[in-house]
Coordinates of C-alpha atoms in Angstrom, one line a residue:
Chain P
M28 CA 0.3 -0.2 0.4
T29 CA 1.9 2.1 1.1
K30 CA 5.2 1.8 -2.1
D31 CA 1.7 2.1 -4.2
V32 CA 0.5 6.0 -3.2
K33 CA 4.6 6.2 -3.2
N34 CA 5.0 4.7 -7.3
K35 CA 2.0 6.3 -8.4
G36 CA 2.5 9.9 -6.3
V37 CA 5.6 10.8 -6.0
K38 CA 7.6 10.0 -8.2
T39 CA 5.2 12.0 -10.7
V40 CA 6.1 14.7 -9.8
T41 CA 8.2 16.8 -12.4
P42 CA 9.4 20.3 -11.6
V43 CA 9.3 21.7 -14.7
G44 CA 8.3 24.5 -16.3
N45 CA 6.9 27.8 -14.9
V46 CA 3.3 26.9 -15.0
S47 CA 3.3 22.7 -14.7
R48 CA 4.7 23.6 -11.6
L49 CA 1.9 23.5 -9.8
N50 CA 1.5 20.4 -11.6
T51 CA 1.4 18.0 -7.9
D52 CA -1.1 15.3 -7.6
L53 CA -0.3 12.8 -5.4
N54 CA -3.0 11.0 -5.2
S55 CA -3.2 10.3 -9.2
A56 CA -6.4 7.3 -8.7
P57 CA -9.8 8.6 -9.2
A58 CA -11.5 6.6 -6.5
K59 CA -9.1 8.1 -4.1
A60 CA -10.0 11.5 -4.3
V61 CA -13.8 10.7 -4.1
G62 CA -12.8 9.0 -0.6
C63 CA -11.0 12.0 0.3
Q64 CA -13.3 13.8 -1.1
R65 CA -16.5 12.5 2.0
A66 CA -13.7 12.2 4.3
S67 CA -13.0 16.2 4.5
E68 CA -17.1 16.3 4.3
R69 CA -18.0 14.4 7.8
Q70 CA -14.5 16.6 8.8
E71 CA -16.5 20.1 8.1
H72 CA -19.8 18.3 9.6
A73 CA -17.7 17.5 12.7
N74 CA -16.8 21.7 13.1
R75 CA -20.2 22.1 12.2
D76 CA -21.5 20.7 14.6
K77 CA -18.4 21.6 17.3
T78 CA -20.4 25.7 16.5
H79 CA -23.7 24.3 17.1
L80 CA -23.1 23.0 19.6
I81 CA -21.3 26.0 22.0
E82 CA -23.6 28.8 20.4
E83 CA -26.4 27.0 21.5
L84 CA -25.3 26.7 24.5
Y85 CA -23.8 30.1 25.2
R86 CA -27.8 31.1 24.2
S87 CA -30.0 28.6 26.8
C88 CA -26.8 29.7 29.1
W89 CA -24.7 32.7 28.8
A90 CA -27.8 34.9 30.9
D91 CA -28.0 31.9 34.3
L92 CA -24.6 31.5 34.5
C93 CA -23.4 34.5 35.1
R94 CA -27.0 35.1 37.8
W95 CA -25.9 31.5 39.0
L96 CA -22.4 32.9 39.4
R97 CA -23.0 36.6 41.0
S98 CA -25.3 34.8 43.7
R99 CA -22.8 32.9 44.6
F100 CA -19.3 34.0 43.9
G101 CA -20.2 38.3 43.8
L102 CA -19.7 41.2 41.6
G103 CA -15.5 40.4 41.6
P104 CA -13.1 40.3 40.7
P105 CA -12.7 38.3 39.0
E106 CA -15.8 39.1 37.3
P107 CA -19.0 36.7 36.8
E108 CA -18.7 37.3 33.3
D109 CA -15.1 37.0 32.1
I110 CA -15.1 33.4 34.5
A111 CA -18.6 32.3 32.8
Q112 CA -16.9 33.2 29.8
S113 CA -13.6 31.1 30.0
A114 CA -15.2 28.9 31.3
F115 CA -16.4 28.6 27.6
E116 CA -13.6 29.1 26.3
K117 CA -12.3 26.4 28.3
I118 CA -15.5 24.5 26.7
T119 CA -14.6 25.7 23.1
A120 CA -10.7 23.9 23.3
L121 CA -11.8 20.8 24.1
D122 CA -11.5 18.5 21.2
D123 CA -14.6 16.3 22.2
V124 CA -17.2 18.2 22.6
E125 CA -19.8 16.4 21.2
T126 CA -18.9 14.1 23.6
I127 CA -20.2 15.6 26.5
R128 CA -23.3 14.2 28.3
D129 CA -24.2 16.6 29.8
P130 CA -22.3 20.8 28.6
R131 CA -24.1 22.4 30.7
A132 CA -23.6 20.2 34.4
F133 CA -19.7 20.9 32.5
L134 CA -20.0 24.3 32.2
F135 CA -21.3 24.8 35.0
T136 CA -18.2 22.5 37.3
I137 CA -15.8 24.8 35.2
A138 CA -17.4 27.7 36.7
A139 CA -18.0 26.7 39.7
R140 CA -13.8 25.8 39.6
D141 CA -12.6 28.5 38.6
A142 CA -14.6 31.0 40.6
V143 CA -12.8 29.4 43.5
S144 CA -9.3 29.1 42.1
G145 CA -6.6 31.0 44.2
Y146 CA -8.8 30.1 47.9
R147 CA -5.4 29.7 49.6
S148 CA -7.1 27.0 52.3
R149 CA -9.0 24.9 50.0
E150 CA -5.8 24.6 46.9
R151 CA -3.4 23.5 50.0
A152 CA -5.4 20.7 51.3
I153 CA -6.0 19.2 47.9
K154 CA -2.4 19.8 47.2
Y155 CA -1.6 18.0 50.8
I156 CA -4.6 14.8 50.3
D157 CA -3.3 13.8 46.4
E158 CA 0.5 14.0 47.7
Q159 CA -0.2 11.6 51.2
L160 CA -2.4 9.4 48.6
Q161 CA 0.2 9.3 46.0
I162 CA 2.5 7.5 48.5
F163 CA 0.2 4.7 47.9
D164 CA -0.5 5.1 43.8
L165 CA -3.8 6.0 44.5
E166 CA -4.7 8.9 42.8
V167 CA -7.9 10.9 43.2
G168 CA -10.7 11.9 39.9
E169 CA -11.0 14.6 38.7
I170 CA -14.0 15.6 36.6
S171 CA -13.2 15.6 32.9
P172 CA -15.2 14.5 29.7
E173 CA -13.9 11.1 29.8
R174 CA -14.3 10.9 33.6
V175 CA -17.6 12.2 33.2
Y176 CA -18.8 9.0 30.9
M177 CA -16.6 6.7 32.1
A178 CA -18.6 7.9 35.5
R179 CA -21.3 7.8 35.0
E180 CA -23.2 5.6 36.9
Q181 CA -20.9 6.9 39.9
L182 CA -21.6 10.5 39.5
N183 CA -25.4 9.9 39.4
A184 CA -24.9 8.1 42.7
V185 CA -23.3 11.4 44.3
A186 CA -26.3 13.7 43.3
R187 CA -28.3 11.0 45.0
D188 CA -26.9 10.9 47.5
L189 CA -26.2 14.8 47.8
Q190 CA -30.2 14.6 47.5
E191 CA -31.1 11.8 50.3
L192 CA -28.1 14.0 52.8
K193 CA -30.1 16.3 55.6
P194 CA -30.7 20.2 54.6
K195 CA -28.1 21.3 57.2
Q196 CA -25.6 17.9 56.2
R197 CA -25.7 19.1 52.6
E198 CA -25.6 23.0 52.9
V199 CA -22.1 22.7 55.2
V200 CA -20.9 19.6 52.0
L201 CA -21.6 22.5 48.8
R202 CA -20.6 25.4 50.9
S203 CA -17.3 23.8 51.3
R204 CA -17.6 21.9 48.3
V205 CA -18.8 23.9 45.9
L206 CA -17.9 27.3 47.5
G207 CA -14.6 27.0 49.0
Q208 CA -15.5 27.7 51.9
N209 CA -13.3 26.9 55.0
Y210 CA -15.3 25.9 58.7
D211 CA -15.2 29.5 60.4
E212 CA -16.5 31.4 56.9
I213 CA -19.4 28.9 57.2
S214 CA -19.9 30.0 60.5
A215 CA -19.8 33.2 59.8
E216 CA -22.5 32.2 57.4
T217 CA -25.4 30.4 58.7
G218 CA -23.7 31.0 62.6
W219 CA -24.0 27.4 63.7
S220 CA -20.5 26.7 65.9
T221 CA -17.4 24.7 64.5
S222 CA -17.5 22.2 66.0
A223 CA -21.7 22.3 64.7
I224 CA -19.8 22.3 61.0
S225 CA -18.3 19.4 62.2
R226 CA -20.1 17.3 63.1
H227 CA -22.5 18.0 60.5
M228 CA -19.7 17.5 58.0
I229 CA -18.5 14.1 59.5
S230 CA -22.4 12.9 59.4
A231 CA -23.0 13.3 56.5
M232 CA -19.6 11.4 55.2
T233 CA -19.6 8.3 57.8
T234 CA -23.6 8.2 56.0
I235 CA -22.4 8.3 52.1
L236 CA -19.4 5.3 53.2
Q237 CA -21.8 3.3 55.1
K238 CA -24.3 3.4 52.1
H239 CA -22.2 2.8 49.2
D240 CA -20.6 -0.6 52.0
L241 CA -24.2 -2.0 52.1
S242 CA -25.0 -1.8 48.5
K243 CA -21.6 -4.2 47.8
A244 CA -23.1 -5.7 50.7
D245 CA -26.2 -6.0 48.5
D246 CA -23.9 -6.7 45.1
A247 CA -21.7 -9.9 47.0
E248 CA -25.8 -10.9 48.5
K249 CA -26.7 -11.1 44.8
G250 CA -23.8 -13.1 43.1
Q251 CA -24.1 -15.1 45.7
E252 CA -27.5 -16.1 45.2
N253 CA -26.8 -16.3 41.4
D254 CA -24.1 -19.2 42.2
S255 CA -25.8 -21.5 44.0
Chain C
M14 CA 3.2 25.7 58.4
T15 CA 0.2 28.9 59.2
V16 CA -3.3 28.0 59.6
D17 CA -6.3 30.3 58.1
S18 CA -8.5 29.9 61.3
K19 CA -7.5 32.0 64.4
E20 CA -7.7 28.2 66.1
S21 CA -7.1 24.5 65.1
L22 CA -9.6 21.8 65.6
V23 CA -9.5 19.6 67.7
I24 CA -6.8 16.0 65.3
P25 CA -9.2 12.6 65.2
H26 CA -8.4 10.2 66.8
C27 CA -7.0 6.9 65.4
G28 CA -7.2 3.6 65.2
G29 CA -9.8 2.0 66.5
E30 CA -13.0 -0.2 64.9
D31 CA -15.5 2.1 62.5
V32 CA -13.0 2.7 59.6
N33 CA -16.2 4.2 57.8
A34 CA -16.3 6.3 61.0
E35 CA -12.3 8.0 61.1
A36 CA -12.7 8.0 57.5
A37 CA -14.9 10.6 57.6
E38 CA -13.8 12.6 60.5
W39 CA -10.6 13.4 58.4
A40 CA -12.1 13.9 55.3
A41 CA -13.7 17.0 57.4
Y42 CA -11.4 17.6 58.9
L43 CA -8.6 18.1 56.1
H44 CA -10.9 19.9 54.5
S45 CA -11.9 22.5 57.6
G46 CA -10.0 24.8 56.5
K47 CA -8.9 24.9 60.4
D48 CA -6.3 21.6 60.6
S49 CA -2.7 21.5 61.5
E50 CA 0.7 20.4 61.1
A51 CA 0.0 17.9 64.2
G52 CA -3.0 17.4 62.5
R53 CA -1.5 15.9 59.5
R54 CA 1.0 14.2 60.9
K55 CA -1.6 12.1 62.7
F56 CA -3.5 11.7 59.0
S57 CA 0.0 10.4 57.9
E58 CA -0.1 7.6 60.3
W59 CA -3.7 6.7 59.9
L60 CA -3.8 6.1 56.4
Q61 CA -0.4 3.7 56.3
L62 CA -2.7 1.9 59.2
S63 CA -4.0 -0.6 56.5
E64 CA -5.5 -1.0 53.1
Q65 CA -8.8 -0.1 54.6
H66 CA -7.9 3.0 56.4
T67 CA -6.8 4.1 52.7
E68 CA -9.0 2.7 50.4
T69 CA -11.7 4.1 52.1
Y70 CA -9.9 6.8 53.0
L71 CA -10.0 7.1 48.2
K72 CA -13.2 6.4 48.5
I73 CA -15.0 10.1 51.5
E74 CA -12.7 12.1 49.1
Q75 CA -13.6 10.8 45.5
W76 CA -16.8 11.5 46.9
W77 CA -16.0 15.2 48.3
R78 CA -14.0 15.7 44.4
D79 CA -17.2 14.4 42.1
V80 CA -19.6 16.8 44.8
G81 CA -18.3 19.5 42.9
Y82 CA -19.7 17.6 39.4
A83 CA -23.1 16.8 40.4
A84 CA -24.3 19.5 42.4
M85 CA -24.4 21.2 39.1
S86 CA -25.9 17.9 37.4
S87 CA -29.5 20.1 38.2
E88 CA -31.2 22.2 38.0
T89 CA -32.4 22.0 41.5
L90 CA -29.2 20.4 43.1
R91 CA -27.5 23.7 41.3
N92 CA -30.2 26.4 43.3
S93 CA -29.4 24.7 46.5
V94 CA -26.0 26.2 46.9
P95 CA -26.1 28.4 49.4
E96 CA -26.1 32.0 48.5
Q97 CA -23.7 34.2 49.5
Q98 CA -25.2 36.9 51.7
S99 CA -21.8 38.8 52.6
K100 CA -21.6 38.9 48.5
T101 CA -24.7 39.6 46.7
N102 CA -24.8 43.3 48.1
V103 CA -24.6 46.5 45.8
S104 CA -20.7 46.4 45.4
P105 CA -19.4 49.1 46.5
F106 CA -17.7 50.6 42.7
P107 CA -20.9 52.4 40.4
R108 CA -18.0 51.0 37.2
R109 CA -18.7 47.9 38.0
N110 CA -22.9 47.3 36.9
T111 CA -21.9 48.7 33.8
K112 CA -19.1 46.3 33.0
P113 CA -20.6 43.1 32.0
E114 CA -22.4 43.9 29.9
R115 CA -19.4 45.0 27.8
S116 CA -18.4 41.4 28.3
V117 CA -21.3 40.7 27.0
V118 CA -21.6 42.5 23.9
R119 CA -17.7 40.4 23.0
M120 CA -18.8 37.5 23.5
T121 CA -21.8 37.3 20.9
M122 CA -19.6 39.0 18.4
A123 CA -17.1 36.5 19.5
F124 CA -20.4 34.1 18.6
A125 CA -21.6 36.3 15.7
A126 CA -18.7 36.0 13.6
G127 CA -18.4 32.3 14.3
L128 CA -16.2 30.5 15.7
I129 CA -12.5 32.5 16.2
V130 CA -11.3 31.9 19.4
A131 CA -7.7 32.4 20.2
V132 CA -7.9 30.0 23.8
G133 CA -4.7 29.2 25.9
V134 CA -4.7 27.6 29.1
W135 CA -2.0 25.4 31.2
Y136 CA -0.8 22.0 30.3
F137 CA 1.1 19.4 31.7
S138 CA 1.8 16.3 31.6
L139 CA 4.6 14.2 31.8
Y140 CA 7.1 15.5 29.8
Q141 CA 6.5 19.3 30.4
S142 CA 4.3 22.0 31.1
G143 CA 3.9 24.3 28.8
T144 CA 0.3 26.8 27.6
E145 CA -1.7 25.4 24.9
T146 CA -3.1 28.0 22.6
Y147 CA -6.1 26.8 20.6
Y148 CA -7.3 29.1 17.3
A149 CA -10.0 28.7 14.8
S150 CA -10.9 30.6 12.0
H151 CA -14.3 30.9 10.2
T152 CA -15.4 30.2 6.9
G153 CA -14.5 32.8 4.2
E154 CA -12.2 34.6 6.5
D155 CA -8.6 34.8 7.4
L156 CA -7.2 35.3 11.0
A157 CA -3.4 37.3 11.5
I158 CA -1.8 35.7 15.1
E159 CA 0.8 37.0 16.7
L160 CA 1.8 33.7 18.8
A161 CA 3.6 34.2 23.0
D162 CA 7.1 33.8 21.2
G163 CA 5.9 37.0 18.5
S164 CA 6.3 34.7 15.5
T165 CA 2.9 35.4 12.6
V166 CA 0.1 33.7 11.9
T167 CA -2.2 34.0 9.6
L168 CA -5.3 30.9 9.2
G169 CA -6.3 30.2 6.2
G170 CA -10.0 30.1 5.7
S171 CA -12.0 28.0 8.0
S172 CA -8.8 27.1 9.9
T173 CA -7.7 25.5 13.4
L174 CA -4.4 25.3 14.5
V175 CA -3.0 24.2 17.7
A176 CA 0.0 25.7 19.3
R177 CA 1.9 24.2 21.8
F178 CA 5.1 26.6 24.0
S179 CA 6.8 24.8 25.8
R180 CA 10.7 25.8 27.5
D181 CA 11.9 23.5 24.5
R182 CA 9.8 23.8 21.6
R183 CA 7.6 26.3 20.2
Y184 CA 5.2 23.3 18.5
I185 CA 2.4 23.9 16.4
D186 CA -0.5 20.7 15.2
L187 CA -2.3 22.7 12.4
M188 CA -5.5 20.3 12.7
Q189 CA -6.9 21.7 9.4
G190 CA -7.0 24.1 6.6
Q191 CA -4.0 26.4 5.4
A192 CA -1.6 29.1 7.4
Y193 CA 1.5 31.3 6.8
F194 CA 4.2 31.2 9.7
E195 CA 7.1 34.3 9.8
V196 CA 8.9 32.9 13.1
S197 CA 10.9 34.6 15.0
G198 CA 13.7 33.6 15.7
D199 CA 14.8 31.2 19.1
S200 CA 17.7 29.0 18.1
E201 CA 17.1 27.5 21.9
R202 CA 13.2 26.7 20.8
P203 CA 12.8 24.9 17.8
F204 CA 10.2 25.5 15.4
I205 CA 7.9 22.7 14.6
V206 CA 4.5 22.7 12.7
S207 CA 2.4 19.1 12.0
A208 CA 1.0 18.2 9.0
H209 CA -1.1 14.6 9.0
Q210 CA 2.7 12.8 9.4
T211 CA 5.4 15.2 8.7
E212 CA 6.5 17.9 10.7
V213 CA 8.6 20.8 9.6
H214 CA 11.0 22.1 11.4
V215 CA 13.2 25.7 11.4
L216 CA 14.4 28.2 13.4
G217 CA 13.1 31.7 11.6
T218 CA 11.7 31.8 8.3
A219 CA 8.5 32.5 6.4
F220 CA 6.9 29.6 5.0
D221 CA 3.4 28.3 3.9
V222 CA 1.3 25.2 5.1
L223 CA -1.2 24.2 3.2
K224 CA -2.9 20.9 5.0
S225 CA -5.5 18.9 1.9
S226 CA -7.7 15.5 2.6
G227 CA -4.9 13.8 0.7
D228 CA -1.7 15.3 1.7
V229 CA 0.5 18.6 2.6
R230 CA 1.6 21.7 0.7
I231 CA 5.4 23.3 2.3
A232 CA 6.4 26.1 0.2
V233 CA 9.6 27.9 2.2
T234 CA 9.1 32.8 0.4
E235 CA 12.0 33.5 3.3
G236 CA 14.1 31.6 5.2
K237 CA 14.7 27.9 5.7
V238 CA 13.1 24.7 6.6
K239 CA 13.5 21.0 7.0
V240 CA 11.1 18.3 6.7
V241 CA 10.7 15.2 8.3
S242 CA 8.7 13.1 8.4
V243 CA 6.9 11.7 11.2
P244 CA 5.9 6.8 11.0
Q245 CA 3.0 6.3 13.1
A246 CA 3.1 4.3 16.2
N247 CA 2.0 0.8 13.8
A248 CA 3.9 1.9 10.5
Q249 CA 6.9 -0.2 10.4
T250 CA 9.7 2.1 9.5
V251 CA 13.6 1.3 8.5
A252 CA 16.1 3.9 9.4
G253 CA 16.9 6.8 7.9
Q254 CA 14.3 5.9 4.6
N255 CA 12.3 9.1 5.3
L256 CA 15.2 11.5 5.0
A257 CA 14.6 14.9 6.0
T258 CA 14.2 17.3 3.0
T259 CA 16.0 21.1 3.1
L260 CA 13.3 23.2 1.7
L261 CA 14.9 26.7 0.0
P262 CA 13.2 29.9 -0.2
G263 CA 11.3 29.2 -3.8
Q264 CA 10.8 25.7 -3.3
Q265 CA 8.5 23.0 -2.0
V266 CA 7.1 20.4 -1.6
F267 CA 4.3 17.8 -1.0
A268 CA 3.8 15.4 1.9
N269 CA 1.6 12.5 1.6
L270 CA -0.4 10.4 4.4
H271 CA 2.5 8.4 4.8
G272 CA 4.8 11.0 5.0
E273 CA 6.2 10.2 2.2
V274 CA 7.9 13.2 0.6
S275 CA 7.8 14.1 -3.3
Q276 CA 10.4 16.0 -4.6
V277 CA 11.5 19.9 -4.5
S278 CA 10.5 21.7 -6.9
D279 CA 10.2 26.1 -7.5
F280 CA 6.4 27.5 -6.3
Q281 CA 5.2 31.3 -7.1
A282 CA 5.2 33.2 -4.5
E283 CA 2.7 35.6 -6.2
Q284 CA -0.3 33.1 -7.5
L285 CA 1.1 30.3 -4.2
L286 CA 0.3 33.0 -1.8
A287 CA -2.7 35.3 -3.1
W288 CA -4.9 34.0 -0.8
K289 CA -2.7 35.6 1.5
E290 CA -4.8 39.7 -0.1
G291 CA -7.7 38.1 -1.0
R292 CA -7.6 36.2 -4.1
L293 CA -7.6 32.7 -4.3
E294 CA -4.6 32.1 -8.2
Y295 CA -4.3 28.6 -9.3
V296 CA -3.4 27.8 -12.6
D297 CA -2.7 24.0 -14.2
V298 CA -4.3 22.5 -10.6
K299 CA -6.6 20.2 -10.5
L300 CA -9.9 20.1 -9.3
S301 CA -10.3 18.1 -6.8
R302 CA -7.7 20.3 -5.3
V303 CA -9.3 23.4 -6.0
I304 CA -12.6 22.8 -4.9
E305 CA -11.5 21.5 -1.2
D306 CA -9.5 25.0 -1.2
V307 CA -12.9 27.1 -2.1
N308 CA -15.2 24.9 0.4
R309 CA -13.0 26.9 2.8
Y310 CA -14.0 29.6 1.5
R311 CA -17.3 29.2 1.3
D312 CA -20.8 28.9 3.4
V313 CA -22.6 26.2 0.8
K314 CA -19.5 23.5 -0.2
I315 CA -18.9 22.3 -3.8
S316 CA -18.9 19.1 -3.9
L317 CA -18.4 16.1 -6.8
M318 CA -20.4 13.7 -7.3
D319 CA -18.0 11.9 -10.2
P320 CA -14.6 10.8 -9.5
A321 CA -13.6 11.6 -13.7
L322 CA -14.0 14.7 -13.4
S323 CA -11.1 16.1 -10.9
E324 CA -8.2 14.9 -12.9
I325 CA -9.4 18.2 -14.5
R326 CA -7.5 21.2 -14.8
I327 CA -8.4 24.6 -13.5
T328 CA -6.6 27.8 -14.3
I329 CA -8.7 31.0 -12.3
S330 CA -8.5 33.7 -10.6
M331 CA -10.3 34.6 -8.3
P332 CA -11.4 37.4 -5.6
S333 CA -11.7 34.7 -2.2
T334 CA -15.2 36.7 -1.5
E335 CA -16.1 35.8 -5.2
T336 CA -15.4 31.2 -5.7
D337 CA -18.4 31.2 -7.4
R338 CA -16.6 32.8 -10.1
L339 CA -15.3 29.1 -10.5
L340 CA -18.6 27.0 -10.5
S341 CA -19.6 29.6 -13.7
G342 CA -15.8 28.8 -15.4
L343 CA -16.4 25.5 -15.5
E344 CA -20.3 25.2 -16.5
L345 CA -18.3 27.1 -20.4
T346 CA -15.6 25.5 -20.4
E347 CA -16.1 22.1 -19.2
P348 CA -18.5 18.9 -19.7
V349 CA -20.3 18.8 -16.6
S350 CA -23.3 19.5 -15.1
I351 CA -24.3 22.1 -11.7
V352 CA -27.0 21.0 -9.7
R353 CA -28.0 24.2 -7.2
T354 CA -29.7 23.7 -3.8
P355 CA -29.8 25.4 -0.8
D356 CA -27.4 24.3 1.0
S357 CA -24.9 22.3 -2.0
I358 CA -24.2 22.7 -5.3
R359 CA -23.0 19.6 -6.2
I360 CA -21.4 19.0 -10.4
S361 CA -21.5 16.1 -12.3
A362 CA -20.2 15.1 -15.5
R363 CA -22.9 15.9 -18.2
Q364 CA -24.8 13.4 -20.2
S365 CA -22.8 13.2 -22.9
V366 CA -19.5 12.8 -21.4
E367 CA -20.3 9.3 -19.8
Q368 CA -17.4 7.5 -22.4
Q369 CA -15.3 7.2 -18.9

């Protein structure tokens, strides 16, 4: 195949004459030219889909996203519009935008993450925990289009978990994780004591871990039933 | 180490029976913003107690991180994220009330004009770190870009490239279309342009790269470049088989999809670079090539329905905004029939010449 192309193509190049300078073909087989045409059409379709998807997302989400950011993170700096724009740019830069299952959720996630980037205590904690787990060759999965796709069941389960938590537990979890607040900041906003906040967080997380164990035990039991 | 808050939380206890409860205590402690150096030392000891300890901790840490996405995955959950009283108050600086509108306008314009974006992100990999910037031009529009190193690029219509700049090299991936490069010299960081299986290595020069569906054309106008084929990962290549080809000003080569490079030929700069001045010029070029090129400047694409037609040789010069001239020219001089619909233009051979 490789040789074939070489013979057909490269050797026909004739570097002579003024007019025939552009007369250079690598693929003179007609059938091949049509195949290429189709491939380039496919590429165009993909690009059009991507542009379309981003435009659609922009139309349907821009105002909501800015409003949501403003009410959670204030007027900045960075301004909500700048955070939103940078989130759009990040999504546009992804190769596989079309594969994102829920572009709206992904967009809000990127924007919310950017809004709290630079919160010192939060970033320091994450860095420290990652380092500790690395000693055991363990890694925490960060959100990406692939992960959203591969771990969709797990992520759906987390959303359910959140809904099932008690209101105060949920509030503490969301303030800490999404708003990037430390316990002192949560305390200032809610009036709860830091030890109460800590209790809510611990009970939320213990519940989650127990639920996880239970569902695993269920699976094991089902497995045994199937075996016998 | 300094702790942001006034006082630290009580350090969780270790070594009990209930690993779930302890993992939860540690996660809550570490994300409190009220931890201490002593607490961290204890945590590190606790993690080492058993595999169950590390695994349980990973489980809850992963859950906590996933909350970042899960909380955004439904409107109900998004709305349940508390609003921050201290931050929703009207800003004391009235200036900011006018600024957001400007941003909205900027954004709207960017999208109205199509996908003309320059997006910069940091990237880190095992091998190197640097900046990655993505550029795309809209159909029918050229885009002038100045890269971070001072080099300039003119992107042709419907063209995209990614610039990956790191400490030791400047790497450009021409994903589609055409680009003219004027590279600023930097002997420490080679400038490399990659298209299909071919790389162009430069140290400071000006040249044009046209990536078509079937090949890549590289034409040099100033300085010197080296064209190197990059073997596909699965292809078996004999070492030294594809030697680098050096190009001087006025010279061009074509490289096919396998990275095989043609003999060096001359080109005429005025024709080849006419696109930069808003004209498309072809002298004796295959119709299929002309159409692929012209389509980058058209919203309604032209397709060739008959393979034999792709061999027709075309000589034409037209403004890139008036590519319909190609069609009227073809109708006049070639045995073709052209069907125009609102979203496509199809060229097929006229009945009388169907004796191929």
